[in-house]
mmCIF file of C-alpha atoms in Angstrom:
data_model
loop_
_atom_site.group_PDB
_atom_site.id
_atom_site.type_symbol
_atom_site.label_atom_id
_atom_site.label_comp_id
_atom_site.label_asym_id
_atom_site.label_seq_id
_atom_site.Cartn_x
_atom_site.Cartn_y
_atom_site.Cartn_z
ATOM 1 C CA UNK A 1 -24.974 -20.853 11.090
ATOM 2 C CA UNK A 2 -22.478 -21.964 13.730
ATOM 3 C CA UNK A 3 -19.845 -22.489 11.011
ATOM 4 C CA UNK A 4 -19.569 -18.762 10.313
ATOM 5 C CA UNK A 5 -19.870 -17.520 13.911
ATOM 6 C CA UNK A 6 -16.381 -16.740 15.164
ATOM 7 C CA UNK A 7 -17.542 -15.633 18.612
ATOM 8 C CA UNK A 8 -20.789 -14.663 20.314
ATOM 9 C CA UNK A 9 -21.079 -13.280 23.838
ATOM 10 C CA UNK A 10 -23.171 -11.063 26.112
ATOM 11 C CA UNK A 11 -21.376 -8.289 27.997
ATOM 12 C CA UNK A 12 -22.770 -6.724 31.151
ATOM 13 C CA UNK A 13 -20.982 -3.991 33.094
ATOM 14 C CA UNK A 14 -17.937 -4.493 30.917
ATOM 15 C CA UNK A 15 -17.623 -8.208 31.616
ATOM 16 C CA UNK A 16 -18.349 -11.250 29.526
ATOM 17 C CA UNK A 17 -21.207 -13.351 30.876
ATOM 18 C CA UNK A 18 -22.598 -16.721 30.014
ATOM 19 C CA UNK A 19 -25.755 -16.627 27.973
ATOM 20 C CA UNK A 20 -27.860 -18.716 25.607
ATOM 21 C CA UNK A 21 -25.955 -20.329 22.760
ATOM 22 C CA UNK A 22 -28.732 -19.428 20.336
ATOM 23 C CA UNK A 23 -28.357 -15.951 18.810
ATOM 24 C CA UNK A 24 -32.083 -15.204 18.948
ATOM 25 C CA UNK A 25 -32.355 -16.193 22.603
ATOM 26 C CA UNK A 26 -29.228 -14.224 23.538
ATOM 27 C CA UNK A 27 -30.543 -11.051 21.882
ATOM 28 C CA UNK A 28 -33.964 -11.500 23.475
ATOM 29 C CA UNK A 29 -32.333 -11.851 26.890
ATOM 30 C CA UNK A 30 -30.309 -8.654 26.465
ATOM 31 C CA UNK A 31 -33.330 -6.669 25.330
ATOM 32 C CA UNK A 32 -35.536 -8.087 28.074
ATOM 33 C CA UNK A 33 -33.161 -7.098 30.870
ATOM 34 C CA UNK A 34 -32.137 -3.792 29.274
ATOM 35 C CA UNK A 35 -28.573 -4.370 30.463
ATOM 36 C CA UNK A 36 -25.452 -5.021 28.463
ATOM 37 C CA UNK A 37 -25.148 -5.834 24.790
ATOM 38 C CA UNK A 38 -24.585 -8.777 22.464
ATOM 39 C CA UNK A 39 -21.466 -8.967 20.312
ATOM 40 C CA UNK A 40 -21.487 -11.525 17.512
ATOM 41 C CA UNK A 41 -18.646 -11.989 15.043
ATOM 42 C CA UNK A 42 -19.153 -13.582 11.621
ATOM 43 C CA UNK A 43 -16.678 -14.640 8.936
ATOM 44 C CA UNK A 44 -17.752 -14.444 5.297
ATOM 45 C CA UNK A 45 -21.393 -15.507 5.782
ATOM 46 C CA UNK A 46 -23.599 -16.452 2.857
ATOM 47 C CA UNK A 47 -26.975 -14.829 2.274
ATOM 48 C CA UNK A 48 -28.785 -17.777 3.791
ATOM 49 C CA UNK A 49 -26.553 -17.840 6.844
ATOM 50 C CA UNK A 50 -27.016 -14.112 7.358
ATOM 51 C CA UNK A 51 -30.830 -14.198 7.095
ATOM 52 C CA UNK A 52 -31.283 -15.022 10.771
ATOM 53 C CA UNK A 53 -29.064 -12.124 11.864
ATOM 54 C CA UNK A 54 -30.846 -9.774 9.489
ATOM 55 C CA UNK A 55 -34.281 -10.618 10.806
ATOM 56 C CA UNK A 56 -33.348 -10.751 14.500
ATOM 57 C CA UNK A 57 -31.349 -7.529 14.577
ATOM 58 C CA UNK A 58 -33.521 -5.621 12.119
ATOM 59 C CA UNK A 59 -30.635 -4.704 9.840
ATOM 60 C CA UNK A 60 -31.241 -2.525 6.811
ATOM 61 C CA UNK A 61 -31.329 -4.553 3.552
ATOM 62 C CA UNK A 62 -28.947 -2.167 1.753
ATOM 63 C CA UNK A 63 -26.352 -2.548 4.510
ATOM 64 C CA UNK A 64 -26.858 -6.320 4.499
ATOM 65 C CA UNK A 65 -26.275 -6.400 0.746
ATOM 66 C CA UNK A 66 -23.014 -4.472 1.181
ATOM 67 C CA UNK A 67 -21.904 -6.774 4.000
ATOM 68 C CA UNK A 68 -22.504 -9.891 1.924
ATOM 69 C CA UNK A 69 -20.994 -8.722 -1.359
ATOM 70 C CA UNK A 70 -18.001 -6.935 0.225
ATOM 71 C CA UNK A 71 -15.696 -4.908 -2.076
ATOM 72 C CA UNK A 72 -16.915 -1.690 -0.431
ATOM 73 C CA UNK A 73 -15.141 1.578 0.191
ATOM 74 C CA UNK A 74 -14.714 2.603 3.839
ATOM 75 C CA UNK A 75 -17.893 4.425 4.808
ATOM 76 C CA UNK A 76 -20.399 5.142 7.562
ATOM 77 C CA UNK A 77 -24.142 4.764 6.992
ATOM 78 C CA UNK A 78 -26.800 5.788 9.511
ATOM 79 C CA UNK A 79 -30.078 3.853 9.532
ATOM 80 C CA UNK A 80 -33.074 3.986 11.846
ATOM 81 C CA UNK A 81 -32.060 1.033 14.005
ATOM 82 C CA UNK A 82 -28.292 0.818 13.532
ATOM 83 C CA UNK A 83 -25.039 2.229 12.231
ATOM 84 C CA UNK A 84 -23.147 0.521 9.435
ATOM 85 C CA UNK A 85 -19.374 1.076 9.354
ATOM 86 C CA UNK A 86 -17.035 -0.351 6.706
ATOM 87 C CA UNK A 87 -13.306 -0.626 7.392
ATOM 88 C CA UNK A 88 -10.491 -2.062 5.284
ATOM 89 C CA UNK A 89 -7.712 -3.692 7.338
ATOM 90 C CA UNK A 90 -4.343 -3.814 5.584
ATOM 91 C CA UNK A 91 -1.482 -6.332 5.677
ATOM 92 C CA UNK A 92 1.946 -6.061 4.062
ATOM 93 C CA UNK A 93 4.023 -9.071 3.018
ATOM 94 C CA UNK A 94 7.636 -7.926 3.028
ATOM 95 C CA UNK A 95 8.896 -11.037 1.188
ATOM 96 C CA UNK A 96 6.744 -10.371 -1.876
ATOM 97 C CA UNK A 97 6.306 -6.621 -1.346
ATOM 98 C CA UNK A 98 2.529 -6.943 -1.629
ATOM 99 C CA UNK A 99 -0.204 -5.014 0.183
ATOM 100 C CA UNK A 100 -3.409 -6.997 0.768
ATOM 101 C CA UNK A 101 -6.647 -5.560 2.098
ATOM 102 C CA UNK A 102 -9.530 -7.273 3.825
ATOM 103 C CA UNK A 103 -12.955 -5.922 4.718
ATOM 104 C CA UNK A 104 -14.566 -5.474 8.082
ATOM 105 C CA UNK A 105 -18.190 -4.386 8.546
ATOM 106 C CA UNK A 106 -19.747 -3.341 11.841
ATOM 107 C CA UNK A 107 -23.467 -3.125 12.561
ATOM 108 C CA UNK A 108 -23.918 -1.142 15.776
ATOM 109 C CA UNK A 109 -27.252 -0.760 17.553
ATOM 110 C CA UNK A 110 -28.477 0.136 21.014
ATOM 111 C CA UNK A 111 -27.898 -3.375 22.394
ATOM 112 C CA UNK A 112 -25.797 -5.247 19.858
ATOM 113 C CA UNK A 113 -22.678 -5.256 17.700
ATOM 114 C CA UNK A 114 -22.409 -7.483 14.648
ATOM 115 C CA UNK A 115 -19.010 -7.732 12.947
ATOM 116 C CA UNK A 116 -18.628 -9.311 9.516
ATOM 117 C CA UNK A 117 -15.140 -10.116 8.285
ATOM 118 C CA UNK A 118 -14.005 -10.784 4.719
ATOM 119 C CA UNK A 119 -10.426 -11.767 3.952
ATOM 120 C CA UNK A 120 -7.517 -11.603 6.349
ATOM 121 C CA UNK A 121 -5.944 -8.940 8.509
ATOM 122 C CA UNK A 122 -8.923 -8.048 10.707
ATOM 123 C CA UNK A 123 -7.710 -7.626 14.314
ATOM 124 C CA UNK A 124 -11.034 -8.664 15.872
ATOM 125 C CA UNK A 125 -9.731 -11.484 18.074
ATOM 126 C CA UNK A 126 -7.045 -9.265 19.580
ATOM 127 C CA UNK A 127 -9.508 -6.375 20.012
ATOM 128 C CA UNK A 128 -12.012 -8.597 21.806
ATOM 129 C CA UNK A 129 -9.277 -9.948 24.090
ATOM 130 C CA UNK A 130 -8.042 -6.450 24.993
ATOM 131 C CA UNK A 131 -11.536 -5.179 25.662
ATOM 132 C CA UNK A 132 -12.363 -8.136 27.877
ATOM 133 C CA UNK A 133 -9.223 -7.324 29.885
ATOM 134 C CA UNK A 134 -10.364 -3.686 30.300
ATOM 135 C CA UNK A 135 -13.940 -3.687 31.681
ATOM 136 C CA UNK A 136 -13.889 0.093 32.217
ATOM 137 C CA UNK A 137 -13.733 0.639 28.457
ATOM 138 C CA UNK A 138 -16.079 -2.198 27.570
ATOM 139 C CA UNK A 139 -18.606 -0.802 30.042
ATOM 140 C CA UNK A 140 -19.457 1.906 27.477
ATOM 141 C CA UNK A 141 -21.198 -0.675 25.306
ATOM 142 C CA UNK A 142 -21.253 -0.971 21.525
ATOM 143 C CA UNK A 143 -19.537 2.410 21.127
ATOM 144 C CA UNK A 144 -16.462 1.022 22.876
ATOM 145 C CA UNK A 145 -16.335 -1.899 20.447
ATOM 146 C CA UNK A 146 -16.632 0.372 17.429
ATOM 147 C CA UNK A 147 -13.879 2.646 18.771
ATOM 148 C CA UNK A 148 -11.548 -0.238 19.637
ATOM 149 C CA UNK A 149 -11.971 -1.886 16.242
ATOM 150 C CA UNK A 150 -11.463 1.405 14.383
ATOM 151 C CA UNK A 151 -8.416 2.221 16.478
ATOM 152 C CA UNK A 152 -6.872 -1.206 15.860
ATOM 153 C CA UNK A 153 -7.418 -0.978 12.103
ATOM 154 C CA UNK A 154 -5.894 2.518 11.912
ATOM 155 C CA UNK A 155 -2.949 1.464 14.088
ATOM 156 C CA UNK A 156 -2.447 -1.341 11.576
ATOM 157 C CA UNK A 157 -2.180 1.322 8.868
ATOM 158 C CA UNK A 158 0.713 2.931 10.747
ATOM 159 C CA UNK A 159 2.463 -0.430 11.082
ATOM 160 C CA UNK A 160 2.137 -1.071 7.346
ATOM 161 C CA UNK A 161 3.291 2.496 6.628
ATOM 162 C CA UNK A 162 6.464 1.864 8.647
ATOM 163 C CA UNK A 163 7.106 -1.364 6.707
ATOM 164 C CA UNK A 164 6.541 0.390 3.395
ATOM 165 C CA UNK A 165 8.889 3.193 4.438
ATOM 166 C CA UNK A 166 11.652 0.697 5.237
ATOM 167 C CA UNK A 167 11.347 -1.032 1.871
ATOM 168 C CA UNK A 168 11.057 2.300 0.088
ATOM 169 C CA UNK A 169 14.316 3.464 1.661
ATOM 170 C CA UNK A 170 15.951 0.298 0.347
ATOM 171 C CA UNK A 171 14.539 0.880 -3.133
ATOM 172 C CA UNK A 172 15.728 4.488 -3.099
ATOM 173 C CA UNK A 173 19.238 3.455 -2.031
ATOM 174 C CA UNK A 174 19.311 0.846 -4.808
ATOM 175 C CA UNK A 175 18.291 3.341 -7.490
ATOM 176 C CA UNK A 176 20.791 6.001 -6.400
ATOM 177 C CA UNK A 177 23.684 3.583 -5.826
ATOM 178 C CA UNK A 178 26.693 4.054 -8.193
ATOM 179 C CA UNK A 179 25.694 0.919 -10.100
ATOM 180 C CA UNK A 180 22.000 1.086 -9.240
ATOM 181 C CA UNK A 181 19.256 0.859 -11.806
ATOM 182 C CA UNK A 182 21.362 -1.035 -14.327
ATOM 183 C CA UNK A 183 18.940 -3.946 -14.507
ATOM 184 C CA UNK A 184 15.818 -3.820 -16.610
ATOM 185 C CA UNK A 185 13.694 -4.795 -13.599
ATOM 186 C CA UNK A 186 14.276 -1.544 -11.707
ATOM 187 C CA UNK A 187 11.476 0.401 -13.384
ATOM 188 C CA UNK A 188 9.147 -2.594 -13.004
ATOM 189 C CA UNK A 189 10.022 -2.787 -9.304
ATOM 190 C CA UNK A 190 9.274 0.895 -8.805
ATOM 191 C CA UNK A 191 5.969 0.564 -10.612
ATOM 192 C CA UNK A 192 5.041 -2.528 -8.555
ATOM 193 C CA UNK A 193 5.787 -0.637 -5.339
ATOM 194 C CA UNK A 194 3.696 2.280 -6.556
ATOM 195 C CA UNK A 195 0.753 -0.075 -7.106
ATOM 196 C CA UNK A 196 1.051 -1.260 -3.507
ATOM 197 C CA UNK A 197 1.001 2.326 -2.275
ATOM 198 C CA UNK A 198 -2.124 2.942 -4.355
ATOM 199 C CA UNK A 199 -3.765 -0.084 -2.710
ATOM 200 C CA UNK A 200 -2.769 1.297 0.687
ATOM 201 C CA UNK A 201 -4.251 4.709 -0.148
ATOM 202 C CA UNK A 202 -7.539 3.122 -1.215
ATOM 203 C CA UNK A 203 -7.930 1.774 2.296
ATOM 204 C CA UNK A 204 -6.722 4.871 4.161
ATOM 205 C CA UNK A 205 -8.109 7.817 2.222
ATOM 206 C CA UNK A 206 -11.880 7.139 2.172
ATOM 207 C CA UNK A 207 -11.930 6.401 5.913
ATOM 208 C CA UNK A 208 -11.224 10.036 6.832
ATOM 209 C CA UNK A 209 -14.824 11.192 6.341
ATOM 210 C CA UNK A 210 -16.477 8.412 8.439
ATOM 211 C CA UNK A 211 -14.018 8.886 11.307
ATOM 212 C CA UNK A 212 -14.541 12.654 11.212
ATOM 213 C CA UNK A 213 -18.290 12.092 11.530
ATOM 214 C CA UNK A 214 -17.808 9.746 14.482
ATOM 215 C CA UNK A 215 -15.548 12.345 16.128
ATOM 216 C CA UNK A 216 -18.292 14.958 15.795
ATOM 217 C CA UNK A 217 -21.637 15.234 17.472
ATOM 218 C CA UNK A 218 -25.043 14.018 16.418
ATOM 219 C CA UNK A 219 -24.270 10.466 15.299
ATOM 220 C CA UNK A 220 -26.832 8.074 16.814
ATOM 221 C CA UNK A 221 -25.749 5.009 18.809
ATOM 222 C CA UNK A 222 -22.408 6.731 19.582
ATOM 223 C CA UNK A 223 -21.751 7.692 23.202
ATOM 224 C CA UNK A 224 -21.135 11.439 23.605
ATOM 225 C CA UNK A 225 -18.010 10.815 25.698
ATOM 226 C CA UNK A 226 -16.474 8.805 22.852
ATOM 227 C CA UNK A 227 -15.835 11.828 20.637
ATOM 228 C CA UNK A 228 -12.307 12.566 22.004
ATOM 229 C CA UNK A 229 -11.343 8.940 21.392
ATOM 230 C CA UNK A 230 -12.520 9.043 17.791
ATOM 231 C CA UNK A 231 -10.608 12.310 17.359
ATOM 232 C CA UNK A 232 -7.497 10.414 18.415
ATOM 233 C CA UNK A 233 -8.271 7.793 15.763
ATOM 234 C CA UNK A 234 -8.680 10.618 13.249
ATOM 235 C CA UNK A 235 -5.235 11.986 14.171
ATOM 236 C CA UNK A 236 -3.624 8.589 13.609
ATOM 237 C CA UNK A 237 -5.506 8.222 10.339
ATOM 238 C CA UNK A 238 -4.221 11.620 9.198
ATOM 239 C CA UNK A 239 -0.668 10.469 9.865
ATOM 240 C CA UNK A 240 -1.233 7.301 7.836
ATOM 241 C CA UNK A 241 -2.747 9.331 4.994
ATOM 242 C CA UNK A 242 0.220 11.714 5.008
ATOM 243 C CA UNK A 243 2.573 8.738 4.824
ATOM 244 C CA UNK A 244 0.679 7.364 1.828
ATOM 245 C CA UNK A 245 0.788 10.694 -0.022
ATOM 246 C CA UNK A 246 4.486 11.123 0.747
ATOM 247 C CA UNK A 247 5.235 7.612 -0.514
ATOM 248 C CA UNK A 248 3.385 8.289 -3.744
ATOM 249 C CA UNK A 249 5.262 11.546 -4.386
ATOM 250 C CA UNK A 250 8.609 10.005 -3.493
ATOM 251 C CA UNK A 251 8.026 7.044 -5.802
ATOM 252 C CA UNK A 252 7.206 9.416 -8.647
ATOM 253 C CA UNK A 253 10.460 11.277 -7.964
ATOM 254 C CA UNK A 254 12.435 8.027 -7.774
ATOM 255 C CA UNK A 255 10.959 6.836 -11.073
ATOM 256 C CA UNK A 256 11.778 10.175 -12.725
ATOM 257 C CA UNK A 257 15.326 10.025 -11.353
ATOM 258 C CA UNK A 258 15.739 6.461 -12.582
ATOM 259 C CA UNK A 259 14.570 7.382 -16.071
ATOM 260 C CA UNK A 260 16.979 10.327 -16.043
ATOM 261 C CA UNK A 261 19.811 7.992 -15.053
ATOM 262 C CA UNK A 262 18.878 5.661 -17.890
ATOM 263 C CA UNK A 263 18.959 8.612 -20.304
ATOM 264 C CA UNK A 264 22.368 9.712 -19.016
ATOM 265 C CA UNK A 265 23.759 6.187 -19.346
ATOM 266 C CA UNK A 266 22.413 5.892 -22.879
ATOM 267 C CA UNK A 267 23.959 9.247 -23.772
ATOM 268 C CA UNK A 268 27.306 8.130 -22.330
ATOM 269 C CA UNK A 269 27.108 4.898 -24.307
ATOM 270 C CA UNK A 270 26.366 6.812 -27.511
ATOM 271 C CA UNK A 271 29.333 9.118 -26.925
ATOM 272 C CA UNK A 272 31.626 6.141 -26.402
ATOM 273 C CA UNK A 273 30.342 4.471 -29.552
ATOM 274 C CA UNK A 274 30.797 7.707 -31.497
ATOM 275 C CA UNK A 275 34.357 8.144 -30.188
ATOM 276 C CA UNK A 276 35.377 4.617 -31.139
ATOM 277 C CA UNK A 277 33.712 5.010 -34.531
ATOM 278 C CA UNK A 278 35.723 8.200 -35.129
ATOM 279 C CA UNK A 279 38.973 6.452 -34.185
ATOM 280 C CA UNK A 280 38.185 3.590 -36.538
ATOM 281 C CA UNK A 281 37.147 5.944 -39.356
ATOM 282 C CA UNK A 282 40.540 7.722 -39.649
ATOM 283 C CA UNK A 283 42.710 4.656 -40.425
ATOM 284 C CA UNK A 284 39.902 3.278 -42.567
ATOM 285 C CA UNK A 285 39.911 6.471 -44.624
ATOM 286 C CA UNK A 286 43.684 6.395 -45.079
ATOM 287 C CA UNK A 287 43.657 2.705 -45.967
ATOM 288 C CA UNK A 288 40.815 3.355 -48.379
ATOM 289 C CA UNK A 289 42.794 6.056 -50.171
ATOM 290 C CA UNK A 290 45.817 3.788 -50.584
ATOM 291 C CA UNK A 291 43.585 1.004 -51.772
ATOM 292 C CA UNK A 292 42.699 2.943 -54.934
ATOM 293 C CA UNK A 293 44.236 1.634 -58.179
ATOM 294 C CA UNK A 294 46.142 4.744 -59.269
ATOM 295 C CA UNK A 295 49.637 4.587 -60.680
ATOM 296 C CA UNK A 296 50.886 7.816 -59.169
ATOM 297 C CA UNK A 297 50.299 7.691 -55.403
ATOM 298 C CA UNK A 298 52.548 9.390 -52.806
ATOM 299 C CA UNK A 299 55.210 7.196 -51.210
ATOM 300 C CA UNK A 300 54.364 4.117 -53.298
ATOM 301 C CA UNK A 301 57.930 3.650 -54.429
ATOM 302 C CA UNK A 302 59.540 4.737 -51.152
ATOM 303 C CA UNK A 303 61.043 2.067 -48.891
ATOM 304 C CA UNK A 304 59.614 3.731 -45.775
ATOM 305 C CA UNK A 305 56.221 4.470 -47.331
ATOM 306 C CA UNK A 306 54.306 1.583 -45.741
ATOM 307 C CA UNK A 307 55.695 2.102 -42.212
ATOM 308 C CA UNK A 308 55.112 5.844 -42.532
ATOM 309 C CA UNK A 309 51.447 5.375 -43.402
ATOM 310 C CA UNK A 310 51.003 2.913 -40.495
ATOM 311 C CA UNK A 311 52.658 5.434 -38.155
ATOM 312 C CA UNK A 312 50.341 8.202 -39.366
ATOM 313 C CA UNK A 313 47.328 5.964 -38.689
ATOM 314 C CA UNK A 314 48.537 5.112 -35.193
ATOM 315 C CA UNK A 315 49.309 8.738 -34.334
ATOM 316 C CA UNK A 316 45.913 9.849 -35.576
ATOM 317 C CA UNK A 317 44.129 7.193 -33.498
ATOM 318 C CA UNK A 318 46.194 8.026 -30.396
ATOM 319 C CA UNK A 319 45.518 11.729 -30.861
ATOM 320 C CA UNK A 320 41.780 11.143 -31.132
ATOM 321 C CA UNK A 321 41.845 8.812 -28.124
ATOM 322 C CA UNK A 322 43.563 11.440 -25.949
ATOM 323 C CA UNK A 323 41.123 14.124 -27.107
ATOM 324 C CA UNK A 324 38.033 11.985 -26.360
ATOM 325 C CA UNK A 325 39.509 10.875 -23.024
ATOM 326 C CA UNK A 326 40.143 14.464 -22.003
ATOM 327 C CA UNK A 327 36.555 15.422 -22.846
ATOM 328 C CA UNK A 328 35.122 12.491 -20.889
ATOM 329 C CA UNK A 329 33.792 10.561 -23.848
ATOM 330 C CA UNK A 330 35.868 7.490 -23.007
#
């Protein structure tokens, strides 16, 4: 069990205190005194490792199943003895242009907080450090932890949105550059970026409803004075969601513009090919006529016949070239 416990501590009056190393004894101490709460953090526990936490904290089996299997949408479930909140932290790797999402589950009760982390990107260590440095916030108990974790995750969305916006500006400049979009990888790059935005939206969009519920009244185990703070989280989440929607629309426009550019380039190429084919066709036609085996052909017996025919071919080609150049085909 100790292998999956990232941290375990008792907090009283907003300050970390020394307590029993055993989870069961620590929880019993908190409930016996009626002061403070226990915060335990777990990383990818197995079913067997999580059994002790389930039995000691009285967690609902459906929530436990979700916490163990992961791959959940952001949501908020209310049970008799606890709240169950699912968050999806997001990271962006600028070198590969890839968005990765983790999963973070919070069980919140009257005297405990249990956090379960899957994957990377969860800001729990930093959140715990900041809370321990601000006893006035931590004094509000499990609600403060839930707010701080939610706020950190949503702030991470805004950071990723800024990184995506920077790379999207670069992609847009590349597509609309004078020589942009000439490579066959441009459309694939746009589509890859669009997939990353979709992954980002999957984390951001579903979280709006749980945060709105936390910002309202009537949710058990949530301190009444915490509602304005959760409304602030909801405002930041709205901004992140607006960024995601804007990115998706802009990528669709960029892809459409790129395909239009490809069509224009193909049309220009076809016009050039047609112009050169026309210029080649005229001398070919004349040469073909004089290649016929007829006895009576114009200028066959004239000394200047051959040069005259060559001159006619050259003049015809030059005339066509000037006409196509003037019309922008060449």
